[in-house]
Coordinates of C-alpha atoms in Angstrom, one line a residue:
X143 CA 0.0 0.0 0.0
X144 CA 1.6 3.7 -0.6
X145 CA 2.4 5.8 2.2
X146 CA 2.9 9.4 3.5
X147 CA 5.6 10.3 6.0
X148 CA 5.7 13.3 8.3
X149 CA 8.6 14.8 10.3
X150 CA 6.5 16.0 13.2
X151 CA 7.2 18.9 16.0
X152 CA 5.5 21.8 18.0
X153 CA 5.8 23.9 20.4
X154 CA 9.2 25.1 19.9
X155 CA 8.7 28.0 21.3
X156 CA 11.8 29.7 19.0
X157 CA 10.7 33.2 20.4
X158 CA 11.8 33.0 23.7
X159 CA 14.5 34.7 24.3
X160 CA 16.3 32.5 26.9
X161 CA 15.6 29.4 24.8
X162 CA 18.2 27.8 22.7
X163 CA 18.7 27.0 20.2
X164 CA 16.5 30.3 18.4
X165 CA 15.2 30.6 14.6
X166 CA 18.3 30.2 13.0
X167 CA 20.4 28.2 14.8
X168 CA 17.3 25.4 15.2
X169 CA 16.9 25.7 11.8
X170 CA 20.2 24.2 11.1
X171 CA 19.4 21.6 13.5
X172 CA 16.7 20.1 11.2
X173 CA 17.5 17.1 9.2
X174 CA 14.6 16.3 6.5
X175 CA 13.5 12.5 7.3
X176 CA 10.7 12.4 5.2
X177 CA 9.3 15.1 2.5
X178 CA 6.5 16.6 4.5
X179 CA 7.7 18.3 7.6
X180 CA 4.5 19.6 9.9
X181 CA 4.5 22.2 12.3
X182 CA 1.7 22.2 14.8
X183 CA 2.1 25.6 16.0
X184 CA 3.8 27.6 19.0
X185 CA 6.5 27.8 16.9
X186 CA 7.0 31.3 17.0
X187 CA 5.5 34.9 16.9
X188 CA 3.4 35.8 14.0
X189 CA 4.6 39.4 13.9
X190 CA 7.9 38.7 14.3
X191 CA 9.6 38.3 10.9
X192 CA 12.3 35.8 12.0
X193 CA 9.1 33.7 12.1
X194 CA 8.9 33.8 8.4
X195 CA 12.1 33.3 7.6
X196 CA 12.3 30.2 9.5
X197 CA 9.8 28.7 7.5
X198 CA 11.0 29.7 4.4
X199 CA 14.3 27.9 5.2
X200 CA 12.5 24.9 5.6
X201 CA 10.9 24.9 2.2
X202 CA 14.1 24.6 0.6
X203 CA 14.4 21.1 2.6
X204 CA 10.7 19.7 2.5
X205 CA 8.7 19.0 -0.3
X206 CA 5.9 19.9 1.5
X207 CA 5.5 22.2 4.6
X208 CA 2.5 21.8 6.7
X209 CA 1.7 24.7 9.2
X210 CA -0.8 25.7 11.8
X211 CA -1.3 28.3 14.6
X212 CA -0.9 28.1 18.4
X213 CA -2.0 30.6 20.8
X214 CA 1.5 31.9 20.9
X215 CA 1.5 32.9 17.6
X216 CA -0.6 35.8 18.1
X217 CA 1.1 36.9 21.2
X218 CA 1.8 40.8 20.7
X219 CA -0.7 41.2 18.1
X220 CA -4.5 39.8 17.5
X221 CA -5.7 36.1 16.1
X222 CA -7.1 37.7 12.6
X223 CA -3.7 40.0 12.1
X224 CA -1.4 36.5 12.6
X225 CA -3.4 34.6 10.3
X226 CA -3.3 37.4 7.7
X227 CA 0.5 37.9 8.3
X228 CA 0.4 33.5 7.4
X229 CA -1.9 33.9 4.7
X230 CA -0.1 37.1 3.1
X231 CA 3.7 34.4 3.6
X232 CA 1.2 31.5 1.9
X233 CA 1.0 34.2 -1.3
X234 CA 3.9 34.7 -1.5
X235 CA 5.3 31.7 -1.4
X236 CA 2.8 30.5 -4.1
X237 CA 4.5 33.2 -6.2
X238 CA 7.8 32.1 -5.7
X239 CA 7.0 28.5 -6.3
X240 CA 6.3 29.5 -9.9
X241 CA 10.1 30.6 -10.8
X242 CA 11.8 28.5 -8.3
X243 CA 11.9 24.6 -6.8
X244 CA 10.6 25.2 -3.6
X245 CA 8.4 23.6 -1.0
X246 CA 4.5 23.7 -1.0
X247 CA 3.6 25.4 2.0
X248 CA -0.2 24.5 3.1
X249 CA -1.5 26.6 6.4
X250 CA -3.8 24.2 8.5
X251 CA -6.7 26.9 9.3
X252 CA -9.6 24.5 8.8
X253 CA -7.9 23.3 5.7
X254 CA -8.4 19.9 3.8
X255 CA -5.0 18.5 2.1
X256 CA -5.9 15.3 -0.3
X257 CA -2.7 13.3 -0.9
X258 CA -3.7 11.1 -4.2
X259 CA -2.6 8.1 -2.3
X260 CA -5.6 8.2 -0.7
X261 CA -4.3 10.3 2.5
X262 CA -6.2 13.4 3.6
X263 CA -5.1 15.8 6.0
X264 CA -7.2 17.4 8.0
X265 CA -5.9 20.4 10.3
X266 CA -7.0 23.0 12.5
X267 CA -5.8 24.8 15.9
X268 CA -8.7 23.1 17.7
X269 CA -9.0 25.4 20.6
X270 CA -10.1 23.9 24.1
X271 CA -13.3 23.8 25.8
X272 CA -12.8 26.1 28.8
X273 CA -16.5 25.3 31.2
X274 CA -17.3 28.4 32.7
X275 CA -16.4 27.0 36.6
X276 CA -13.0 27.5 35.4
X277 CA -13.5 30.7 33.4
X278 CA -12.1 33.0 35.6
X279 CA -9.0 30.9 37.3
X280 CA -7.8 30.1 33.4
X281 CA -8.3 34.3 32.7
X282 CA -6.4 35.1 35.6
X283 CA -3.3 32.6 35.0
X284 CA -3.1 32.1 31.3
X285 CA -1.3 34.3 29.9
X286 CA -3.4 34.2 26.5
X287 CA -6.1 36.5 27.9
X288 CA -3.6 39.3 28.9
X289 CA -1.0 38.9 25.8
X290 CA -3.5 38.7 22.5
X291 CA -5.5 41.2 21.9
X292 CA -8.9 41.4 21.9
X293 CA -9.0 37.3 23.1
X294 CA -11.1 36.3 26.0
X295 CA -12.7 32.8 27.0
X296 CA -15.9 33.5 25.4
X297 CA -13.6 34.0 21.9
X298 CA -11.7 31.2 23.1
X299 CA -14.7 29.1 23.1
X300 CA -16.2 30.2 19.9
X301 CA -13.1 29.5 18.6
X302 CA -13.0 26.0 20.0
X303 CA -16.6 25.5 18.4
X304 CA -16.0 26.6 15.0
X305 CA -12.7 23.8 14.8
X306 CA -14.9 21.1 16.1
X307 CA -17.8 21.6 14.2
X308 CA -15.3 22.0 10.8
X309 CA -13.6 18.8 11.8
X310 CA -16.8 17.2 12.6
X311 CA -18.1 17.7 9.2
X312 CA -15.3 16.8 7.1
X313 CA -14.7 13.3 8.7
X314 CA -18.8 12.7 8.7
X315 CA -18.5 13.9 4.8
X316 CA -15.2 11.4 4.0
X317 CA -16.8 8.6 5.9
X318 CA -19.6 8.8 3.5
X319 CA -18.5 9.8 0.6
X320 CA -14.7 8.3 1.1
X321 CA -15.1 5.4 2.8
X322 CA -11.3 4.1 1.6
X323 CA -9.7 7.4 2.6
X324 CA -7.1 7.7 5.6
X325 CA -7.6 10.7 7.6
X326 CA -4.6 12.5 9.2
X327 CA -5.7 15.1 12.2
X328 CA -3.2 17.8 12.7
X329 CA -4.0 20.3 15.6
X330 CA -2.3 22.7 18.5
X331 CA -4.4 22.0 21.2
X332 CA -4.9 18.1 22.6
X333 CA -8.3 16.4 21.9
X334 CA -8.2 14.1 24.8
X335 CA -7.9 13.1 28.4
X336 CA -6.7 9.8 28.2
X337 CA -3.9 9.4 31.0
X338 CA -1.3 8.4 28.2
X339 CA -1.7 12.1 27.0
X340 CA -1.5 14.1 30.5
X341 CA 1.4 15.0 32.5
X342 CA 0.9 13.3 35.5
X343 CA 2.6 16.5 37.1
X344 CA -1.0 18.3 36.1
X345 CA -3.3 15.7 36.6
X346 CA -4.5 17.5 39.8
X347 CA -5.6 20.8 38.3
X348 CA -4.9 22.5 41.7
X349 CA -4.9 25.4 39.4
X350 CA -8.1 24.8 38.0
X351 CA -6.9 25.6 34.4
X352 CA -6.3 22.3 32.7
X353 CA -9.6 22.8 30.1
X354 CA -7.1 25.6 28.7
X355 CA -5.2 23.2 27.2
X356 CA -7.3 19.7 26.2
X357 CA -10.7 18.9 25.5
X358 CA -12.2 15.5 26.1
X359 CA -13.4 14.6 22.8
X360 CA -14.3 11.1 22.7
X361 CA -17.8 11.3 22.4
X362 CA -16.9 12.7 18.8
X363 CA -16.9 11.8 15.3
X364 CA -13.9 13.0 14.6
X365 CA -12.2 11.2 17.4
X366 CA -14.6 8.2 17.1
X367 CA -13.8 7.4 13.0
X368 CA -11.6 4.6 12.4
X369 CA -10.5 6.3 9.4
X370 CA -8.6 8.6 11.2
X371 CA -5.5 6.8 12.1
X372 CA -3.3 9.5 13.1
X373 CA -4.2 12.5 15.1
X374 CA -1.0 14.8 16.5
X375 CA -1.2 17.4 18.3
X376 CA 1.0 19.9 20.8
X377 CA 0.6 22.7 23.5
X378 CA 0.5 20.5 26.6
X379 CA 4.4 20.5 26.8
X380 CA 4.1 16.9 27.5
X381 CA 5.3 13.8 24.9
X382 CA 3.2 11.2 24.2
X383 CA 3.0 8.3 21.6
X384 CA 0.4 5.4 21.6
X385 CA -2.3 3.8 20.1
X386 CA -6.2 4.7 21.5
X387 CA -7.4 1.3 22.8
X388 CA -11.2 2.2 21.5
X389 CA -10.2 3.3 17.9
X390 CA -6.9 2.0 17.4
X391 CA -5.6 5.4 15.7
X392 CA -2.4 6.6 16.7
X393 CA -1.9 9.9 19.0
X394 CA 1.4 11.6 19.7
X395 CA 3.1 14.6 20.4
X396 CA 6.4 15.8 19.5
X397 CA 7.1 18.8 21.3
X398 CA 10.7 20.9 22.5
X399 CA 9.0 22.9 25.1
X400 CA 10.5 26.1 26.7
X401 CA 13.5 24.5 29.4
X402 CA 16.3 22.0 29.0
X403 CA 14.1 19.4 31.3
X404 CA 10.5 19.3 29.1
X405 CA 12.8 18.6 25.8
X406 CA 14.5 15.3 26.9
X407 CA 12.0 13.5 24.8
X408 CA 11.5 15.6 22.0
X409 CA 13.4 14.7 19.1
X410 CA 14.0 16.3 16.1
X411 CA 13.8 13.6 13.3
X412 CA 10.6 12.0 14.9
X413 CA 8.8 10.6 12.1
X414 CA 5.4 9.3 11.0
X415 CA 4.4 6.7 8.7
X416 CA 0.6 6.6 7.5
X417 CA 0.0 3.8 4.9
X418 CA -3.5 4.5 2.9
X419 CA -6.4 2.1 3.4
X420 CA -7.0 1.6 -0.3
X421 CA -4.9 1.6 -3.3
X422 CA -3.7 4.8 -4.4
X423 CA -6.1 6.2 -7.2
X424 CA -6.1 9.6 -9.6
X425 CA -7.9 12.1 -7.3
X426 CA -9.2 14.8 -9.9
X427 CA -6.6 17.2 -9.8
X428 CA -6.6 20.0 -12.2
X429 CA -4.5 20.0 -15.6
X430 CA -2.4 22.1 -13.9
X431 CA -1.6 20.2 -11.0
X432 CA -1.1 17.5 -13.4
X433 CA 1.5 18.9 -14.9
X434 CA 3.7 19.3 -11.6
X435 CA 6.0 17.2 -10.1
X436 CA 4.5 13.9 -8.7
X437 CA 5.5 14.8 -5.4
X438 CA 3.4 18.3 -5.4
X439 CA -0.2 16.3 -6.6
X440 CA -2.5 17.1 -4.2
X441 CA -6.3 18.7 -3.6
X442 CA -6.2 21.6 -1.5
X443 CA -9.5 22.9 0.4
X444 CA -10.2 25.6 2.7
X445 CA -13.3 25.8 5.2
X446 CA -12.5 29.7 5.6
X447 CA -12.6 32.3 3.2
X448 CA -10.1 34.5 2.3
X449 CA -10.2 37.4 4.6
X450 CA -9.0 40.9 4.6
X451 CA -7.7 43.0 7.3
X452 CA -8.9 46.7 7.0
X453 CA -5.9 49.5 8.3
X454 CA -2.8 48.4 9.6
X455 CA -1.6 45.4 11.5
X456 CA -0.8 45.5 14.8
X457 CA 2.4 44.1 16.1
X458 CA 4.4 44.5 19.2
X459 CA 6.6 41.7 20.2
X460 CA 6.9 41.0 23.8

């Protein structure tokens, strides 16, 4: 059966300024392992344009480059102004592409990515559920509430709603349409509970902000399909790699975190192997697509829009 690998990581956290290594010195620390690296977000300030050139370094050493935001992203600025700084990189990358052999870079912002070995990816930043008992001891000690702008738990929420009623949808429309197709979940924050995925440090919640950060979600469809068979996520600071005993699918994280101690088990070349259910089949991409590279067939869908920011973009790096 054909195959897609992914080189997996998060969470490096490249904008901290007592971390090391930083943009481009942990840049030079990635070795391509596969031709599809993915980065599932806190990777580094949206408004900061070391962010940028980061990526762009690792288009010139993947084939593909998948990308999606975590809350740190929009640190110093607001959640529509980093997506428009993404989507204005995404075009012009795309314009690049056309005199020069560089990566695809795909931004995960409820996005569809159909592989044509019968491999989609599905990828969002799937914000968490945050009950309203714990609404005002997660305001007071996350710090995404006091360093995005115009972001509170009700946003958070909304935010959290419109991912999991996307992701919902998608799976419920491949399962009946697609009934062959492996489904690969990307996402920042962690879609379950399971003990395997929590530090046991934080298992308490003396804090009473652990729904900041996962989100039981095995009551859903998209957790509940067996054709997803992947689903990786980050934000939680914590490593984890096993298979869910109800669905069999694999979950994992891969993430550096901020100090010396949380990146013991993060490592750099981690990578994934997803073999498609069915044999690999001619997907309807356009003429041309068709006339790319193999390795750059694909069908790429968006549940968003494109959107437009009206006046300037904000930005003030912390």
């Amino acid at each position: 059966m054909p195959r897609i690998d992914f080189q997996i990581m998060s969470d490096l956290h490249l904008e901290t300024p007592l971390a090391r290594p930083t943009y481009d010195d942990f840049a030079a620390t990635i070795t391509p392992k596969s031709p599809c690296l993915a980065l599932l977000g806190d990777i580094g300030y949206a408004c900061d344009p070391r962010l940028f050139s980061f990526l762009e370094d690792q288009l010139h050493n993947f084939q593909t480059v998948f990308f999606l935001l975590g809350n740190h992203e929009a640190y110093g600025t607001s959640f529509p102004a980093a997506k428009a700084l993404v989507e204005s990189f995404a075009v012009r990358i795309d314009e690049v592409r056309c005199t020069s052999d560089i990566g695809k870079f795909v931004f995960l912002d409820q996005t569809r990515y159909d592989f044509e070995e019968g491999i989609t990816v599905l990828g969002c930043t799937l914000f968490s559920r945050i009950p309203e008992q714990q609404a005002d001891t997660t305001k007071m000690f996350v710090t995404d509430f006091s360093s995005i702008e115009n972001w509170g738990v009700y946003h958070h929420n909304k935010a959290h709603e419109s991912d999991l009623s996307w992701l919902n949808a998608q799976v419920d429309s491949i399962m009946a349409k697609e009934p062959g197709r492996t489904v690969v979940i990307f996402t920042h924050h962690s879609p379950t509970l399971l003990d395997m995925a929590i530090d046991p440090r934080h298992k308490s919640d003396s804090a009473q902000t652990n729904s900041a950060f996962a989100t039981d979600l095995s009551a859903e469809k998209c957790w509940l399909s067996t054709q997803v068979k992947l689903w990786a996520f980050g934000h939680t600071h914590f490593n984890c790699d096993f298979q869910d005993p109800r669905t069999t699918k694999r979950v994992l994280t891969n993430q550096k975190g901020y100090s010396r101690a949380e990146s013991i088990t993060f490592d750099v070349t981690k990578t994934v192997s997803v073999e498609a259910s069915i044999p690999s089949a001619p997907t309807g991409v356009s003429e041309k697509e068709d006339q790319e590279p193999q390795r750059n067939r694909f069908r790429h869908r968006s549940g968003r829009q494109n959107r437009q920011i009206d006046g300037q973009i904000k930005c003030m790096i912390m």
